[in-house]
Every structure is written in structure tokens, then in C-alpha cells.
Amino acid sequence: MHLRPGLSVLWRGPGESQVGVDPRCAVVLDGLTPGDQRVVEHLTRGPTPADLQRVGRAVGVEPERVRELVARLKAAGVLDTRPTRSSWSLAVPDTEESYWSRLRDDGDGAAVLAVRASKRVAVVGLDRVGSFLATFLAMGGVGTLLLDDVSAVTEADLGVFQARDVGGRRATRAVTHLRAAFPRLRTSAPAGTRPDLVVTVSTAVADPLRLRHLRRAAIAHLPVVVGEVAVVVGPLVVPGRGPCTRCLDLHRVDADPAWPALAAQLLTSAPTGTPATLAQLGAALAAHQVLAALDDRTVTVTGATLEVTALDPVPLVRQWAPHPACGCDAPSAPATDPAAATTTPDQAAATTAATTDPAAVGPTSADGEEDGDGEPARADALAPAGSGGRA
């Protein structure tokens, strides 16, 4: 048995000890003898019941009293009597697993990691923001990352990428770095495998054609747009439920009839580069929302966007409603869960290129033919495709 990972046992005064500090997981025990306090402190070492009884005898605490203390801590939700389990990757458990063990009602942080390890997330666009995002998802325990970007690494991308990567293809170099850091991370999938979620990272404006392909294929997706000043995350689009990115564009047209002309020009605009702190802030926000979706937790960017700049670390939340001219949330549209999307045979055939091994699919040219150079698939190939208390 052991206390939930990361929880400290603190002495508050004679006869009173506290487990944890944060009100969401802390508990105070009173009416304790000095021996009781020693027994509680020993629980940080993960003793067996027999070990704990030996400690109790050594400090004058009767066996029944030891069992009573254990029962109080277990009822308070801070004691885990299950055998210690390690998560799927040695790079993950001490941080992710222990954190979620402190927050889950059942204390089973390993269950969170087990679900994430079964998921497939595609990241399309691996500039400075996208490469940090992919790294954060790997650190968070996502089991399969399908990376897509044939652009060359530039000096503006450095962060995850190193100076020796400049000139190499982003997806290829990103896969190399991630596999070195996370040996059990999968970066390919069998032909026809659908990602649970696709994150698109774009400059200035999201590509409406790519996002339309994802909507038609009923694949959940999260757009991330790196603008001149801000990084905008969202909304999370689950086909059959609004609003979608087309809704946002229609709202922008309502506000500014010139928006279509502006957006068309922005599609071909050159990247401006992103300051290091902003790149990591934007990537962290996006990764947080992806993991929330995979964990089936509340997702802030459902019907909303998060906008962050280098001027303020607190993101601006913008709420968006479905646009009446879009119809993305019409009752006839299939409501699709991000982790269990289905599609018709024709749609499945259209998305095959998106979900095959990135290292085995040649990039797609403008006319849809493969270059056949063995580099990772291009983005356009992916597109069709408790409060605290007392115990």
C-alpha cells in the first residue's frame, strides 16, 4: 500500500497530521498520538501491511489502531492499496501517471496512460509550434503519432529541432528526435488505420480544403493557427456537431465581406516565425486540449478558441456558435466520437493515404500523384484521408 504518488505527510501540530497540500487532494487527520503520526508518515515509503504493523509495534500502536488509520486514509481517497504498476513508457510514469493518480477518484493514473497509449494522433504541420506540440503529446503518453510535413527545417523552427536539422525534412527529423526520446512511441500505422484525432498547424489561416476533407471523412480535428501575433487553438471539430471551422469563416464573412479575399491571400503567406515562449505556450494549450479529448475530460475548445500572445500568458477564450448557413450540426449529420469515428467505404478509401506509415508514403503533388521518394506523407494527403477535508 502507498499514498497517492507525490503526496507529502506534513506535521501540523501535536495530534494532527496532513496528507497533501492542494485542497483538491489534501486531507487532515486529527486525534492522533505521536505513534499514530509515525505510522502515517511511514506510508510514504510504500510499506506492505506487515511492514506497517511492525512500525506500529515499534512505536506502541496496536494492530487494530493501525488498521483503523489505514481505513481512514483509504476512505479519504489518499491511500492506494493496489500493487504499483508502471506505465507504458519509462519516460512517462513518474510525471504523468503520478499526477493523474492524485486527481482521479480511484487513484489509477496508470489507467489514464493506458488509454492514451492506445490512441493515434496525427500532427499535420511541424513548424516550431507543431514540433513542440508533437513532443508534448509524446511526453503525455500518446501511443502513436503520425507526423506530416515535407517542408524543410529552418532556423526559425529550432527548439525541438537542432542546428544540424536545418535543411532536412521536418517530419523525418521530428520522428528521429521523438523515437530517440521515446523508444516505445509508434510513428506509423497500418494502411487504412484512422487517427483518433488530427491536429493541423497552419500559418496565418487554416486551409479550408484540408479541413473540409477531414469533416467529410468524419475525422475529429483540432486546427491550430500561428498568426502574426497570436497562436489560436480550436475549435475542436467533431463531425456532426457544430461549430466547425467553416462556421468561423462564415461568421468572419458576416463581420467583413472581404474576408474570403484576405484568407485566400493568407493561404500562401510566408511564415513569420514564432517567439520561443509563444510557440511553447500555444503548443502546450493545444496538447492540453488533445489530451483532454483523448481522456474524455472537458474540452475547453469545444465551440471555442483559445488565443494566446507573447504579451500575456493567460489565453483569451472566444466562444463560437454554429453558423446557420453551414449546417455542420444538422440532425442529419452523423455525430462522431473522436475516438470512434466511422466512415463509408468510399470515405475510407479516400483517407487511406492519411493513415499509412508516414515513412512509406510518398508526398502528394498538387495533382494528387505521389512523388514516391519515401518521405512522410504530405498534409494534403492526410486531409482527404475533490476538494480537501478531514478524515
Tab-separated table of C-alpha atoms in Angstrom:
chain	number	residue	atom	x	y	z
A	1	MET	CA	0.000	0.000	0.000
A	2	HIS	CA	1.133	3.554	-0.537
A	3	LEU	CA	-0.083	7.123	-0.526
A	4	ARG	CA	-1.022	8.509	-3.885
A	5	PRO	CA	2.212	9.451	-5.669
A	6	GLY	CA	3.539	12.890	-4.866
A	7	LEU	CA	1.521	13.439	-1.682
A	8	SER	CA	3.541	14.517	1.359
A	9	VAL	CA	2.761	13.818	5.005
A	10	LEU	CA	3.074	17.062	6.967
A	11	TRP	CA	3.082	17.676	10.725
A	12	ARG	CA	0.519	20.338	11.664
A	13	GLY	CA	0.938	20.109	15.428
A	14	PRO	CA	0.588	17.639	18.295
A	15	GLY	CA	-2.013	15.049	17.341
A	16	GLU	CA	-2.632	16.444	13.868
A	17	SER	CA	-1.092	15.494	10.500
A	18	GLN	CA	-1.931	16.484	6.936
A	19	VAL	CA	-1.583	14.447	3.761
A	20	GLY	CA	-1.114	16.611	0.677
A	21	VAL	CA	-1.442	20.389	0.310
A	22	ASP	CA	-3.745	21.152	-2.623
A	23	PRO	CA	-7.395	21.299	-1.443
A	24	ARG	CA	-8.377	19.019	-4.332
A	25	CYS	CA	-6.485	16.107	-2.825
A	26	ALA	CA	-5.421	17.063	0.720
A	27	VAL	CA	-6.810	15.663	3.960
A	28	VAL	CA	-6.222	16.447	7.640
A	29	LEU	CA	-6.155	13.755	10.337
A	30	ASP	CA	-6.643	14.763	13.953
A	31	GLY	CA	-6.876	12.960	17.258
A	32	LEU	CA	-3.554	11.219	16.636
A	33	THR	CA	-0.978	10.039	19.108
A	34	PRO	CA	2.731	10.574	18.369
A	35	GLY	CA	2.899	6.906	17.390
A	36	ASP	CA	-0.075	7.298	15.048
A	37	GLN	CA	1.739	10.154	13.330
A	38	ARG	CA	4.819	7.991	12.856
A	39	VAL	CA	2.692	5.240	11.288
A	40	VAL	CA	1.083	7.707	8.868
A	41	GLU	CA	4.484	9.146	7.918
A	42	HIS	CA	5.747	5.634	7.126
A	43	LEU	CA	3.094	5.252	4.438
A	44	THR	CA	5.184	7.474	2.152
A	45	ARG	CA	7.602	4.526	1.817
A	46	GLY	CA	5.033	2.157	0.315
A	47	PRO	CA	5.090	-0.495	3.056
A	48	THR	CA	3.285	-3.809	2.985
A	49	PRO	CA	0.575	-4.288	5.647
A	50	ALA	CA	3.025	-6.450	7.608
A	51	ASP	CA	5.711	-3.745	7.415
A	52	LEU	CA	3.255	-1.148	8.674
A	53	GLN	CA	2.245	-3.360	11.595
A	54	ARG	CA	5.926	-3.770	12.527
A	55	VAL	CA	6.326	0.003	12.548
A	56	GLY	CA	3.186	0.278	14.678
A	57	ARG	CA	4.510	-2.194	17.250
A	58	ALA	CA	7.839	-0.336	17.371
A	59	VAL	CA	6.110	2.961	18.249
A	60	GLY	CA	3.464	1.480	20.546
A	61	VAL	CA	0.456	1.481	18.215
A	62	GLU	CA	-1.872	-1.517	18.473
A	63	PRO	CA	-2.600	-3.544	15.290
A	64	GLU	CA	-6.298	-2.588	15.350
A	65	ARG	CA	-5.353	1.104	15.530
A	66	VAL	CA	-3.005	0.698	12.535
A	67	ARG	CA	-5.861	-0.845	10.543
A	68	GLU	CA	-8.140	1.999	11.620
A	69	LEU	CA	-5.650	4.619	10.379
A	70	VAL	CA	-5.319	2.808	7.063
A	71	ALA	CA	-9.101	2.669	6.713
A	72	ARG	CA	-9.416	6.406	7.430
A	73	LEU	CA	-6.824	7.269	4.798
A	74	LYS	CA	-8.367	4.929	2.270
A	75	ALA	CA	-11.831	6.399	2.863
A	76	ALA	CA	-10.357	9.877	2.416
A	77	GLY	CA	-9.082	8.841	-1.018
A	78	VAL	CA	-5.369	9.390	-0.406
A	79	LEU	CA	-4.289	5.776	0.055
A	80	ASP	CA	-3.824	3.301	-2.772
A	81	THR	CA	-3.732	-0.353	-1.800
A	82	ARG	CA	-3.351	-1.675	-5.362
A	83	PRO	CA	0.038	-3.076	-6.476
A	84	THR	CA	2.257	-0.462	-8.088
A	85	ARG	CA	2.001	-0.561	-11.871
A	86	SER	CA	4.385	1.025	-14.338
A	87	SER	CA	3.106	2.843	-17.379
A	88	TRP	CA	3.798	2.113	-20.998
A	89	SER	CA	6.988	4.165	-21.315
A	90	LEU	CA	9.830	4.741	-18.891
A	91	ALA	CA	9.809	8.392	-19.971
A	92	VAL	CA	6.278	8.953	-18.680
A	93	PRO	CA	5.264	7.326	-15.355
A	94	ASP	CA	6.930	9.474	-12.716
A	95	THR	CA	5.219	12.591	-14.016
A	96	GLU	CA	2.005	11.834	-15.899
A	97	GLU	CA	0.936	8.737	-14.006
A	98	SER	CA	1.591	10.125	-10.536
A	99	TYR	CA	-0.180	13.402	-11.370
A	100	TRP	CA	-3.367	11.705	-12.531
A	101	SER	CA	-3.184	9.301	-9.594
A	102	ARG	CA	-3.556	12.311	-7.314
A	103	LEU	CA	-6.612	13.616	-9.184
A	104	ARG	CA	-8.605	10.520	-10.139
A	105	ASP	CA	-11.204	9.285	-7.670
A	106	ASP	CA	-9.863	5.748	-7.969
A	107	GLY	CA	-6.216	6.851	-7.834
A	108	ASP	CA	-5.485	4.873	-11.012
A	109	GLY	CA	-3.193	7.154	-13.005
A	110	ALA	CA	-1.930	4.152	-14.936
A	111	ALA	CA	-5.399	3.773	-16.469
A	112	VAL	CA	-5.087	7.251	-17.999
A	113	LEU	CA	-1.758	6.330	-19.560
A	114	ALA	CA	-3.124	3.010	-20.822
A	115	VAL	CA	-5.902	4.786	-22.726
A	116	ARG	CA	-3.528	7.364	-24.186
A	117	ALA	CA	-1.117	4.636	-25.258
A	118	SER	CA	-3.894	3.117	-27.374
A	119	LYS	CA	-4.624	6.355	-29.241
A	120	ARG	CA	-3.429	7.592	-32.624
A	121	VAL	CA	-2.997	11.327	-33.170
A	122	ALA	CA	-1.852	12.903	-36.434
A	123	VAL	CA	0.005	16.217	-36.352
A	124	VAL	CA	-0.017	17.995	-39.711
A	125	GLY	CA	2.440	20.882	-39.759
A	126	LEU	CA	5.697	20.700	-37.804
A	127	ASP	CA	6.991	24.228	-37.538
A	128	ARG	CA	8.216	25.432	-34.150
A	129	VAL	CA	4.711	25.193	-32.674
A	130	GLY	CA	3.887	21.849	-34.303
A	131	SER	CA	7.150	20.194	-33.273
A	132	PHE	CA	6.695	21.280	-29.656
A	133	LEU	CA	3.104	20.039	-29.811
A	134	ALA	CA	4.168	16.603	-31.060
A	135	THR	CA	6.778	16.407	-28.295
A	136	PHE	CA	4.255	17.332	-25.599
A	137	LEU	CA	1.855	14.655	-26.862
A	138	ALA	CA	4.626	12.048	-26.724
A	139	MET	CA	5.532	13.194	-23.215
A	140	GLY	CA	1.858	12.897	-22.288
A	141	GLY	CA	1.820	9.239	-23.296
A	142	VAL	CA	0.059	9.202	-26.668
A	143	GLY	CA	0.954	5.834	-28.165
A	144	THR	CA	1.010	6.640	-31.880
A	145	LEU	CA	1.930	9.951	-33.508
A	146	LEU	CA	1.571	10.269	-37.278
A	147	LEU	CA	3.675	13.253	-38.318
A	148	ASP	CA	3.187	15.034	-41.621
A	149	ASP	CA	5.266	17.902	-43.039
A	150	VAL	CA	7.633	17.757	-46.006
A	151	SER	CA	8.839	21.334	-45.563
A	152	ALA	CA	12.487	21.865	-44.737
A	153	VAL	CA	13.567	22.725	-41.217
A	154	THR	CA	14.627	26.369	-40.951
A	155	GLU	CA	16.409	28.318	-38.231
A	156	ALA	CA	13.003	29.686	-37.172
A	157	ASP	CA	11.956	26.112	-36.271
A	158	LEU	CA	14.770	25.462	-33.796
A	159	GLY	CA	13.684	24.224	-30.385
A	160	VAL	CA	12.841	20.562	-30.758
A	161	PHE	CA	14.880	20.713	-33.948
A	162	GLN	CA	18.596	21.347	-33.642
A	163	ALA	CA	21.004	23.270	-35.833
A	164	ARG	CA	22.082	20.101	-37.629
A	165	ASP	CA	18.451	19.517	-38.687
A	166	VAL	CA	18.253	22.698	-40.769
A	167	GLY	CA	17.567	21.782	-44.378
A	168	GLY	CA	16.174	18.345	-43.557
A	169	ARG	CA	12.513	17.468	-43.861
A	170	ARG	CA	10.547	18.375	-40.769
A	171	ALA	CA	8.605	15.126	-40.357
A	172	THR	CA	11.660	12.942	-40.890
A	173	ARG	CA	13.762	14.864	-38.385
A	174	ALA	CA	10.932	15.095	-35.847
A	175	VAL	CA	10.412	11.329	-35.968
A	176	THR	CA	14.128	10.813	-35.359
A	177	HIS	CA	14.109	13.028	-32.256
A	178	LEU	CA	10.915	11.561	-30.820
A	179	ARG	CA	11.972	7.952	-31.321
A	180	ALA	CA	15.256	8.684	-29.558
A	181	ALA	CA	13.449	10.193	-26.567
A	182	PHE	CA	10.504	7.769	-26.506
A	183	PRO	CA	11.625	4.358	-27.808
A	184	ARG	CA	8.161	2.833	-27.482
A	185	LEU	CA	6.418	5.610	-29.385
A	186	ARG	CA	4.847	4.426	-32.636
A	187	THR	CA	5.204	6.786	-35.590
A	188	SER	CA	3.460	4.689	-38.243
A	189	ALA	CA	0.264	2.698	-38.586
A	190	PRO	CA	-1.062	0.031	-40.975
A	191	ALA	CA	-2.726	1.178	-44.180
A	192	GLY	CA	-6.344	2.136	-43.603
A	193	THR	CA	-5.871	2.922	-39.912
A	194	ARG	CA	-7.783	6.043	-38.946
A	195	PRO	CA	-6.341	8.551	-36.470
A	196	ASP	CA	-8.450	9.250	-33.410
A	197	LEU	CA	-7.765	12.947	-33.877
A	198	VAL	CA	-5.885	15.145	-36.350
A	199	VAL	CA	-4.194	18.399	-35.333
A	200	THR	CA	-3.459	20.798	-38.175
A	201	VAL	CA	-0.877	23.518	-37.549
A	202	SER	CA	-1.059	26.299	-40.132
A	203	THR	CA	0.402	29.723	-40.756
A	204	ALA	CA	-1.910	32.775	-40.802
A	205	VAL	CA	-5.093	30.869	-41.706
A	206	ALA	CA	-6.275	27.261	-41.635
A	207	ASP	CA	-6.537	25.564	-45.017
A	208	PRO	CA	-10.299	25.226	-45.647
A	209	LEU	CA	-9.858	22.474	-48.242
A	210	ARG	CA	-7.856	20.291	-45.876
A	211	LEU	CA	-10.376	20.806	-43.082
A	212	ARG	CA	-13.282	20.085	-45.423
A	213	HIS	CA	-11.676	16.734	-46.288
A	214	LEU	CA	-11.446	15.907	-42.591
A	215	ARG	CA	-15.092	16.848	-41.998
A	216	ARG	CA	-16.262	14.740	-44.934
A	217	ALA	CA	-14.205	11.796	-43.707
A	218	ALA	CA	-15.792	12.211	-40.240
A	219	ILE	CA	-12.403	12.571	-38.534
A	220	ALA	CA	-12.234	14.727	-35.411
A	221	HIS	CA	-9.718	17.538	-35.803
A	222	LEU	CA	-8.237	20.491	-33.983
A	223	PRO	CA	-6.907	23.445	-36.002
A	224	VAL	CA	-4.007	25.472	-34.640
A	225	VAL	CA	-3.229	28.706	-36.462
A	226	VAL	CA	0.051	30.551	-35.958
A	227	GLY	CA	-0.676	34.183	-36.718
A	228	GLU	CA	1.333	37.372	-36.861
A	229	VAL	CA	0.931	37.998	-33.121
A	230	ALA	CA	-1.111	35.145	-31.647
A	231	VAL	CA	-1.440	31.377	-31.708
A	232	VAL	CA	-5.093	30.329	-31.941
A	233	VAL	CA	-6.161	26.842	-30.848
A	234	GLY	CA	-9.543	25.445	-31.844
A	235	PRO	CA	-12.305	24.811	-32.144
A	236	LEU	CA	-12.253	21.047	-31.711
A	237	VAL	CA	-14.369	19.811	-34.592
A	238	VAL	CA	-16.293	16.601	-34.119
A	239	PRO	CA	-18.171	15.964	-37.387
A	240	GLY	CA	-21.906	16.180	-36.936
A	241	ARG	CA	-21.600	18.755	-34.167
A	242	GLY	CA	-21.004	22.443	-34.592
A	243	PRO	CA	-19.428	24.807	-34.753
A	244	CYS	CA	-16.796	23.835	-37.293
A	245	THR	CA	-14.095	25.913	-38.930
A	246	ARG	CA	-16.428	26.769	-41.816
A	247	CYS	CA	-18.809	28.280	-39.246
A	248	LEU	CA	-15.978	30.521	-38.072
A	249	ASP	CA	-15.224	31.602	-41.628
A	250	LEU	CA	-18.911	32.383	-42.253
A	251	HIS	CA	-19.018	34.473	-39.066
A	252	ARG	CA	-15.928	36.331	-40.290
A	253	VAL	CA	-17.590	36.972	-43.648
A	254	ASP	CA	-20.600	38.399	-41.808
A	255	ALA	CA	-18.265	40.765	-39.978
A	256	ASP	CA	-16.091	41.566	-43.004
A	257	PRO	CA	-17.287	40.729	-46.554
A	258	ALA	CA	-13.676	40.978	-47.750
A	259	TRP	CA	-12.593	38.047	-45.576
A	260	PRO	CA	-12.617	35.420	-48.399
A	261	ALA	CA	-10.217	37.529	-50.462
A	262	LEU	CA	-7.977	38.118	-47.472
A	263	ALA	CA	-7.984	34.453	-46.481
A	264	ALA	CA	-7.082	33.330	-49.999
A	265	GLN	CA	-4.003	35.525	-49.906
A	266	LEU	CA	-3.049	34.421	-46.407
A	267	LEU	CA	-3.035	30.770	-47.518
A	268	THR	CA	0.159	31.442	-49.456
A	269	SER	CA	1.768	33.831	-46.978
A	270	ALA	CA	5.253	33.049	-45.730
A	271	PRO	CA	5.752	32.020	-42.087
A	272	THR	CA	6.868	34.880	-39.869
A	273	GLY	CA	8.416	32.738	-37.132
A	274	THR	CA	7.195	32.421	-33.551
A	275	PRO	CA	9.000	33.518	-30.371
A	276	ALA	CA	10.091	30.566	-28.251
A	277	THR	CA	7.807	31.285	-25.288
A	278	LEU	CA	4.760	31.828	-27.503
A	279	ALA	CA	5.487	28.681	-29.503
A	280	GLN	CA	5.584	26.620	-26.327
A	281	LEU	CA	2.522	28.312	-24.836
A	282	GLY	CA	0.488	27.659	-27.980
A	283	ALA	CA	1.749	24.101	-28.311
A	284	ALA	CA	1.048	23.371	-24.637
A	285	LEU	CA	-2.514	24.675	-24.919
A	286	ALA	CA	-3.133	22.526	-27.985
A	287	ALA	CA	-1.588	19.428	-26.377
A	288	HIS	CA	-3.639	20.008	-23.228
A	289	GLN	CA	-6.856	20.050	-25.254
A	290	VAL	CA	-5.888	16.987	-27.293
A	291	LEU	CA	-5.159	15.004	-24.129
A	292	ALA	CA	-8.416	16.198	-22.560
A	293	ALA	CA	-10.305	14.884	-25.598
A	294	LEU	CA	-8.479	11.538	-25.509
A	295	ASP	CA	-9.083	11.254	-21.748
A	296	ASP	CA	-12.787	12.076	-22.224
A	297	ARG	CA	-12.452	15.125	-19.991
A	298	THR	CA	-13.994	18.548	-20.547
A	299	VAL	CA	-12.542	20.190	-23.665
A	300	THR	CA	-12.467	23.989	-23.468
A	301	VAL	CA	-12.208	24.409	-27.232
A	302	THR	CA	-15.487	22.644	-27.952
A	303	GLY	CA	-17.303	25.549	-29.564
A	304	ALA	CA	-14.488	27.912	-28.621
A	305	THR	CA	-10.967	29.022	-29.467
A	306	LEU	CA	-8.019	29.801	-27.210
A	307	GLU	CA	-5.887	32.725	-28.317
A	308	VAL	CA	-2.525	33.432	-26.713
A	309	THR	CA	0.184	36.012	-27.408
A	310	ALA	CA	3.667	36.642	-26.059
A	311	LEU	CA	2.267	39.637	-24.190
A	312	ASP	CA	0.011	37.678	-21.844
A	313	PRO	CA	0.374	34.065	-20.678
A	314	VAL	CA	-3.370	33.808	-19.986
A	315	PRO	CA	-5.235	32.821	-23.153
A	316	LEU	CA	-8.287	34.660	-24.403
A	317	VAL	CA	-11.297	32.353	-24.774
A	318	ARG	CA	-13.637	33.156	-27.670
A	319	GLN	CA	-16.975	31.372	-27.853
A	320	TRP	CA	-18.370	30.488	-31.280
A	321	ALA	CA	-21.871	29.396	-32.273
A	322	PRO	CA	-22.748	27.215	-35.268
A	323	HIS	CA	-23.464	29.392	-38.282
A	324	PRO	CA	-26.990	28.958	-39.663
A	325	ALA	CA	-25.673	28.829	-43.226
A	326	CYS	CA	-23.226	25.978	-42.511
A	327	GLY	CA	-25.375	23.052	-41.417
A	328	CYS	CA	-22.497	21.191	-39.758
A	329	ASP	CA	-24.646	20.444	-36.711
A	330	ALA	CA	-27.733	19.479	-38.678
A	331	PRO	CA	-29.569	16.449	-37.241
A	332	SER	CA	-28.919	14.525	-40.453
A	333	ALA	CA	-25.160	14.802	-39.990
A	334	PRO	CA	-23.591	11.840	-38.164
A	335	ALA	CA	-22.446	12.612	-34.636
A	336	THR	CA	-18.988	11.117	-34.390
A	337	ASP	CA	-16.953	10.446	-31.288
A	338	PRO	CA	-13.271	11.492	-31.672
A	339	ALA	CA	-12.062	8.099	-30.524
A	340	ALA	CA	-14.526	6.001	-32.518
A	341	ALA	CA	-15.081	7.682	-35.859
A	342	THR	CA	-16.657	5.610	-38.610
A	343	THR	CA	-16.957	6.247	-42.301
A	344	THR	CA	-18.382	4.851	-45.501
A	345	PRO	CA	-16.290	2.559	-47.712
A	346	ASP	CA	-15.767	5.416	-50.190
A	347	GLN	CA	-14.619	7.747	-47.438
A	348	ALA	CA	-12.341	5.078	-46.018
A	349	ALA	CA	-10.680	4.682	-49.383
A	350	ALA	CA	-10.193	8.435	-49.585
A	351	THR	CA	-8.466	8.527	-46.200
A	352	THR	CA	-6.106	5.589	-46.706
A	353	ALA	CA	-3.193	7.835	-47.642
A	354	ALA	CA	-3.669	9.791	-44.460
A	355	THR	CA	-3.244	6.887	-42.116
A	356	THR	CA	-0.493	4.749	-43.565
A	357	ASP	CA	3.109	4.672	-42.434
A	358	PRO	CA	4.434	8.238	-42.825
A	359	ALA	CA	7.818	6.837	-43.739
A	360	ALA	CA	6.424	4.663	-46.512
A	361	VAL	CA	4.050	7.034	-48.304
A	362	GLY	CA	5.418	9.447	-50.837
A	363	PRO	CA	4.283	13.059	-50.654
A	364	THR	CA	1.352	14.032	-52.814
A	365	SER	CA	1.876	16.615	-55.509
A	366	ALA	CA	-0.635	19.278	-56.495
A	367	ASP	CA	-2.322	16.941	-58.980
A	368	GLY	CA	-2.668	14.182	-56.353
A	369	GLU	CA	0.104	11.881	-57.645
A	370	GLU	CA	2.817	10.545	-55.374
A	371	ASP	CA	6.398	11.699	-55.698
A	372	GLY	CA	7.497	8.299	-54.447
A	373	ASP	CA	10.616	9.484	-52.640
A	374	GLY	CA	9.721	7.634	-49.449
A	375	GLU	CA	9.386	10.742	-47.282
A	376	PRO	CA	6.495	11.194	-44.806
A	377	ALA	CA	3.075	11.890	-46.315
A	378	ARG	CA	2.208	15.499	-47.013
A	379	ALA	CA	-0.502	17.349	-45.180
A	380	ASP	CA	-2.814	17.280	-48.180
A	381	ALA	CA	-2.509	13.502	-48.268
A	382	LEU	CA	-3.627	13.370	-44.654
A	383	ALA	CA	-6.539	15.686	-45.240
A	384	PRO	CA	-8.653	13.511	-47.515
A	385	ALA	CA	-7.670	10.692	-45.912
A	386	GLY	CA	-12.076	16.605	-4.679
A	387	SER	CA	-11.855	19.132	-2.575
A	388	GLY	CA	-9.762	18.692	0.592
A	389	GLY	CA	-11.229	17.818	4.004
A	390	ARG	CA	-10.711	15.987	7.232
A	391	ALA	CA	-10.615	12.248	7.783
